[in-house]
Amino acid sequence: MAYLHLQKTPIVFVPGLFGSMSDQIVPGTGDWNFGLAKTAYEPMILLLEGMGYRMGKELFVAFYDWRQPIAYSAEYLVQTIAWAKQVTGSNVVNLICHSMGGLVGRTYVQSDMYQSDVAQMIILATPNAGSPVSYCYWAGGKLPSTVVPTKNVVELYMTVYLAYLERGLPRNKLEAIHRNFPSLLDLVPARVYGDYLLERRDGVEMFVPYDYLLIKNRVVDELNSQMDVIFARGIPVTLIAGIGQSTVHYLKTVPSISPVKWVDGRVVGAIHSKMGDGNVMMESVFALNGEKYVVEANHLDILTKSESILKYKLQ
């Protein structure tokens, strides 16, 4: 049995937004852990352990400060991969990335930091083209009830964290977000998403062209313009997207009267699609080139509902 363990390529699991917690992010929460998201991520760890990967031996979690720009978060991943290689003696790891974690993983393998040490990337529910809901938080500091009448778990995490941030700057929630949560800008729709703000002006609805927007996702735009680097470096990519959940596809807006809030339009509603996982559209996940799989699941359940795909890819 020990021989079989030695043959396994170690896994580095990169969680998504809110999937890492420590005193560094919220004082009093202790050493690095899954925090509120443990109900989503602990079953995933158990699944991988059931496949023979032992935590700290062949399985490692790349916790990171998700508040910071994604390029900064990638430095945490570099350290975890180095740790995994040192413990196992392996020259390479398999990256399994969920949601924002996929952008962290991409930032590493597409950068000059890359050490030729990733055997493959398995990316689940990652907004490779961004997500309209993030525009609401970045531009307006909230998700209007007209956009998503019933919140899902990820949005509840967001509500709790933004309330925590607001305690520091109670008179200016938007400033608190921009100052303390800059990574949100790395999650708004990128160019490849296409026009997503449907503006009503003088009784007529028209999409606002991406080039006209003040809020742009320059980080993901750059990643996508250079995605061929992944394949030039010989890294196979597996993409898993969830569908069947009501997901914000487009945002309905009206012109904003504020020079600082809702700068590209005040959100008053949304157009939904079932071709998403409740948080990320399938098309956004598939904006990256790779082998594509679709699972009927929400943004968090996709982790365990992809078990058969994971077993196939990790064999």
mmCIF file of N, CA and C in Angstrom, residues 247-310:
data_model
loop_
_atom_site.group_PDB
_atom_site.id
_atom_site.type_symbol
_atom_site.label_atom_id
_atom_site.label_comp_id
_atom_site.label_asym_id
_atom_site.label_seq_id
_atom_site.Cartn_x
_atom_site.Cartn_y
_atom_site.Cartn_z
ATOM 1 N N THR A 247 -28.765 31.643 -12.825
ATOM 2 C CA THR A 247 -27.508 32.378 -12.734
ATOM 3 C C THR A 247 -27.643 33.712 -13.462
ATOM 4 N N VAL A 248 -27.103 34.768 -12.876
ATOM 5 C CA VAL A 248 -27.152 36.077 -13.521
ATOM 6 C C VAL A 248 -26.299 36.045 -14.794
ATOM 7 N N HIS A 249 -26.953 36.313 -15.923
ATOM 8 C CA HIS A 249 -26.269 36.324 -17.216
ATOM 9 C C HIS A 249 -25.961 37.760 -17.648
ATOM 10 N N TYR A 250 -26.977 38.629 -17.524
ATOM 11 C CA TYR A 250 -26.824 40.045 -17.863
ATOM 12 C C TYR A 250 -27.413 40.878 -16.732
ATOM 13 N N LEU A 251 -26.949 42.116 -16.621
ATOM 14 C CA LEU A 251 -27.484 43.045 -15.634
ATOM 15 C C LEU A 251 -28.241 44.164 -16.333
ATOM 16 N N LYS A 252 -29.405 44.517 -15.800
ATOM 17 C CA LYS A 252 -30.174 45.651 -16.321
ATOM 18 C C LYS A 252 -29.799 46.891 -15.518
ATOM 19 N N THR A 253 -29.499 47.973 -16.220
ATOM 20 C CA THR A 253 -29.054 49.183 -15.537
ATOM 21 C C THR A 253 -29.786 50.418 -16.040
ATOM 22 N N VAL A 254 -29.663 51.472 -15.257
ATOM 23 C CA VAL A 254 -30.069 52.825 -15.674
ATOM 24 C C VAL A 254 -28.880 53.730 -15.385
ATOM 25 N N PRO A 255 -28.767 54.876 -16.063
ATOM 26 C CA PRO A 255 -27.628 55.777 -15.815
ATOM 27 C C PRO A 255 -27.543 56.180 -14.346
ATOM 28 N N SER A 256 -26.331 56.249 -13.845
ATOM 29 C CA SER A 256 -26.114 56.629 -12.451
ATOM 30 C C SER A 256 -25.932 58.136 -12.338
ATOM 31 N N ILE A 257 -26.434 58.694 -11.262
ATOM 32 C CA ILE A 257 -26.252 60.139 -11.033
ATOM 33 C C ILE A 257 -25.041 60.399 -10.144
ATOM 34 N N SER A 258 -24.424 59.316 -9.643
ATOM 35 C CA SER A 258 -23.257 59.472 -8.769
ATOM 36 C C SER A 258 -21.971 59.351 -9.580
ATOM 37 N N PRO A 259 -20.971 60.211 -9.283
ATOM 38 C CA PRO A 259 -19.690 60.119 -9.997
ATOM 39 C C PRO A 259 -18.798 58.988 -9.500
ATOM 40 N N VAL A 260 -19.160 58.371 -8.352
ATOM 41 C CA VAL A 260 -18.291 57.338 -7.771
ATOM 42 C C VAL A 260 -18.991 55.986 -7.609
ATOM 43 N N LYS A 261 -20.329 55.996 -7.545
ATOM 44 C CA LYS A 261 -21.062 54.754 -7.315
ATOM 45 C C LYS A 261 -21.809 54.353 -8.584
ATOM 46 N N TRP A 262 -21.795 53.058 -8.883
ATOM 47 C CA TRP A 262 -22.457 52.531 -10.088
ATOM 48 C C TRP A 262 -21.987 53.294 -11.331
ATOM 49 N N VAL A 263 -20.680 53.470 -11.467
ATOM 50 C CA VAL A 263 -20.153 54.367 -12.498
ATOM 51 C C VAL A 263 -20.490 53.940 -13.926
ATOM 52 N N ASP A 264 -20.725 52.645 -14.143
ATOM 53 C CA ASP A 264 -21.094 52.187 -15.488
ATOM 54 C C ASP A 264 -22.591 51.886 -15.607
ATOM 55 N N GLY A 265 -23.350 52.311 -14.597
ATOM 56 C CA GLY A 265 -24.788 52.096 -14.612
ATOM 57 C C GLY A 265 -25.274 51.496 -13.307
ATOM 58 N N ARG A 266 -26.395 52.043 -12.790
ATOM 59 C CA ARG A 266 -26.979 51.518 -11.546
ATOM 60 C C ARG A 266 -27.818 50.300 -11.873
ATOM 61 N N VAL A 267 -27.528 49.214 -11.196
ATOM 62 C CA VAL A 267 -28.205 47.944 -11.488
ATOM 63 C C VAL A 267 -29.606 47.945 -10.899
ATOM 64 N N VAL A 268 -30.578 47.638 -11.745
ATOM 65 C CA VAL A 268 -31.988 47.613 -11.321
ATOM 66 C C VAL A 268 -32.643 46.258 -11.566
ATOM 67 N N GLY A 269 -31.926 45.340 -12.163
ATOM 68 C CA GLY A 269 -32.500 44.023 -12.433
ATOM 69 C C GLY A 269 -31.495 43.135 -13.142
ATOM 70 N N ALA A 270 -31.948 41.964 -13.547
ATOM 71 C CA ALA A 270 -31.036 41.024 -14.191
ATOM 72 C C ALA A 270 -31.797 40.096 -15.122
ATOM 73 N N ILE A 271 -31.073 39.520 -16.045
ATOM 74 C CA ILE A 271 -31.584 38.443 -16.892
ATOM 75 C C ILE A 271 -30.831 37.182 -16.492
ATOM 76 N N HIS A 272 -31.586 36.148 -16.164
ATOM 77 C CA HIS A 272 -30.996 34.917 -15.651
ATOM 78 C C HIS A 272 -30.958 33.817 -16.700
ATOM 79 N N SER A 273 -30.096 32.851 -16.446
ATOM 80 C CA SER A 273 -29.980 31.688 -17.321
ATOM 81 C C SER A 273 -29.753 30.449 -16.464
ATOM 82 N N LYS A 274 -30.234 29.305 -16.920
ATOM 83 C CA LYS A 274 -29.983 28.041 -16.218
ATOM 84 C C LYS A 274 -28.666 27.398 -16.678
ATOM 85 N N MET A 275 -27.970 28.080 -17.593
ATOM 86 C CA MET A 275 -26.692 27.549 -18.082
ATOM 87 C C MET A 275 -25.543 28.042 -17.199
ATOM 88 N N GLY A 276 -25.735 27.849 -15.904
ATOM 89 C CA GLY A 276 -24.729 28.257 -14.939
ATOM 90 C C GLY A 276 -24.947 27.533 -13.624
ATOM 91 N N ASP A 277 -24.053 27.799 -12.656
ATOM 92 C CA ASP A 277 -24.097 27.081 -11.374
ATOM 93 C C ASP A 277 -24.693 27.913 -10.248
ATOM 94 N N GLY A 278 -25.328 29.038 -10.597
ATOM 95 C CA GLY A 278 -25.884 29.929 -9.584
ATOM 96 C C GLY A 278 -24.979 31.116 -9.310
ATOM 97 N N ASN A 279 -23.695 30.984 -9.648
ATOM 98 C CA ASN A 279 -22.736 32.074 -9.474
ATOM 99 C C ASN A 279 -21.940 32.374 -10.738
ATOM 100 N N VAL A 280 -21.620 31.321 -11.483
ATOM 101 C CA VAL A 280 -20.773 31.480 -12.672
ATOM 102 C C VAL A 280 -21.441 30.810 -13.866
ATOM 103 N N MET A 281 -21.502 31.524 -14.980
ATOM 104 C CA MET A 281 -22.044 30.965 -16.203
ATOM 105 C C MET A 281 -21.090 29.924 -16.796
ATOM 106 N N MET A 282 -21.671 28.898 -17.407
ATOM 107 C CA MET A 282 -20.880 27.865 -18.065
ATOM 108 C C MET A 282 -19.914 28.478 -19.083
ATOM 109 N N GLU A 283 -20.389 29.456 -19.845
ATOM 110 C CA GLU A 283 -19.562 30.088 -20.870
ATOM 111 C C GLU A 283 -18.334 30.760 -20.259
ATOM 112 N N SER A 284 -18.460 31.261 -19.046
ATOM 113 C CA SER A 284 -17.332 31.906 -18.388
ATOM 114 C C SER A 284 -16.280 30.871 -17.996
ATOM 115 N N VAL A 285 -16.721 29.741 -17.469
ATOM 116 C CA VAL A 285 -15.787 28.662 -17.139
ATOM 117 C C VAL A 285 -15.044 28.224 -18.392
ATOM 118 N N PHE A 286 -15.792 28.076 -19.492
ATOM 119 C CA PHE A 286 -15.237 27.544 -20.734
ATOM 120 C C PHE A 286 -14.536 28.598 -21.599
ATOM 121 N N ALA A 287 -14.321 29.799 -21.050
ATOM 122 C CA ALA A 287 -13.581 30.827 -21.790
ATOM 123 C C ALA A 287 -12.106 30.451 -21.931
ATOM 124 N N LEU A 288 -11.672 29.494 -21.122
ATOM 125 C CA LEU A 288 -10.313 28.970 -21.209
ATOM 126 C C LEU A 288 -10.332 27.720 -22.083
ATOM 127 N N ASN A 289 -9.286 27.504 -22.844
ATOM 128 C CA ASN A 289 -9.188 26.288 -23.647
ATOM 129 C C ASN A 289 -8.865 25.100 -22.753
ATOM 130 N N GLY A 290 -9.486 23.972 -23.046
ATOM 131 C CA GLY A 290 -9.238 22.763 -22.279
ATOM 132 C C GLY A 290 -10.292 21.714 -22.569
ATOM 133 N N GLU A 291 -10.172 20.577 -21.915
ATOM 134 C CA GLU A 291 -11.167 19.510 -22.048
ATOM 135 C C GLU A 291 -12.355 19.862 -21.165
ATOM 136 N N LYS A 292 -13.534 19.906 -21.738
ATOM 137 C CA LYS A 292 -14.699 20.480 -21.055
ATOM 138 C C LYS A 292 -15.688 19.416 -20.600
ATOM 139 N N TYR A 293 -16.170 19.594 -19.364
ATOM 140 C CA TYR A 293 -17.201 18.728 -18.790
ATOM 141 C C TYR A 293 -18.287 19.600 -18.177
ATOM 142 N N VAL A 294 -19.527 19.118 -18.239
ATOM 143 C CA VAL A 294 -20.663 19.823 -17.643
ATOM 144 C C VAL A 294 -21.308 18.914 -16.600
ATOM 145 N N VAL A 295 -21.590 19.478 -15.429
ATOM 146 C CA VAL A 295 -22.217 18.739 -14.332
ATOM 147 C C VAL A 295 -23.439 19.520 -13.863
ATOM 148 N N GLU A 296 -24.536 18.837 -13.637
ATOM 149 C CA GLU A 296 -25.718 19.518 -13.089
ATOM 150 C C GLU A 296 -25.492 19.710 -11.596
ATOM 151 N N ALA A 297 -25.093 20.923 -11.230
ATOM 152 C CA ALA A 297 -24.722 21.184 -9.832
ATOM 153 C C ALA A 297 -24.608 22.678 -9.610
ATOM 154 N N ASN A 298 -24.710 23.064 -8.326
ATOM 155 C CA ASN A 298 -24.478 24.470 -8.006
ATOM 156 C C ASN A 298 -22.994 24.719 -7.768
ATOM 157 N N HIS A 299 -22.667 25.956 -7.435
ATOM 158 C CA HIS A 299 -21.279 26.406 -7.388
ATOM 159 C C HIS A 299 -20.425 25.642 -6.373
ATOM 160 N N LEU A 300 -21.040 25.139 -5.311
ATOM 161 C CA LEU A 300 -20.297 24.409 -4.292
ATOM 162 C C LEU A 300 -20.445 22.900 -4.436
ATOM 163 N N ASP A 301 -21.653 22.443 -4.752
ATOM 164 C CA ASP A 301 -21.881 20.997 -4.896
ATOM 165 C C ASP A 301 -21.104 20.397 -6.055
ATOM 166 N N ILE A 302 -20.679 21.246 -6.995
ATOM 167 C CA ILE A 302 -19.935 20.753 -8.147
ATOM 168 C C ILE A 302 -18.666 20.005 -7.715
ATOM 169 N N LEU A 303 -18.137 20.354 -6.549
ATOM 170 C CA LEU A 303 -16.915 19.723 -6.066
ATOM 171 C C LEU A 303 -17.103 18.214 -5.895
ATOM 172 N N THR A 304 -18.134 17.818 -5.159
ATOM 173 C CA THR A 304 -18.352 16.395 -4.915
ATOM 174 C C THR A 304 -19.092 15.714 -6.064
ATOM 175 N N LYS A 305 -19.875 16.475 -6.814
ATOM 176 C CA LYS A 305 -20.604 15.878 -7.933
ATOM 177 C C LYS A 305 -19.699 15.619 -9.152
ATOM 178 N N SER A 306 -18.469 16.069 -9.064
ATOM 179 C CA SER A 306 -17.494 15.810 -10.133
ATOM 180 C C SER A 306 -16.598 14.615 -9.799
ATOM 181 N N GLU A 307 -16.999 13.822 -8.817
ATOM 182 C CA GLU A 307 -16.151 12.718 -8.343
ATOM 183 C C GLU A 307 -15.695 11.794 -9.468
ATOM 184 N N SER A 308 -16.609 11.391 -10.341
ATOM 185 C CA SER A 308 -16.246 10.444 -11.395
ATOM 186 C C SER A 308 -15.227 11.054 -12.364
ATOM 187 N N ILE A 309 -15.354 12.348 -12.641
ATOM 188 C CA ILE A 309 -14.394 13.032 -13.529
ATOM 189 C C ILE A 309 -13.031 13.093 -12.859
ATOM 190 N N LEU A 310 -13.029 13.424 -11.565
ATOM 191 C CA LEU A 310 -11.774 13.515 -10.832
ATOM 192 C C LEU A 310 -11.066 12.171 -10.793
#
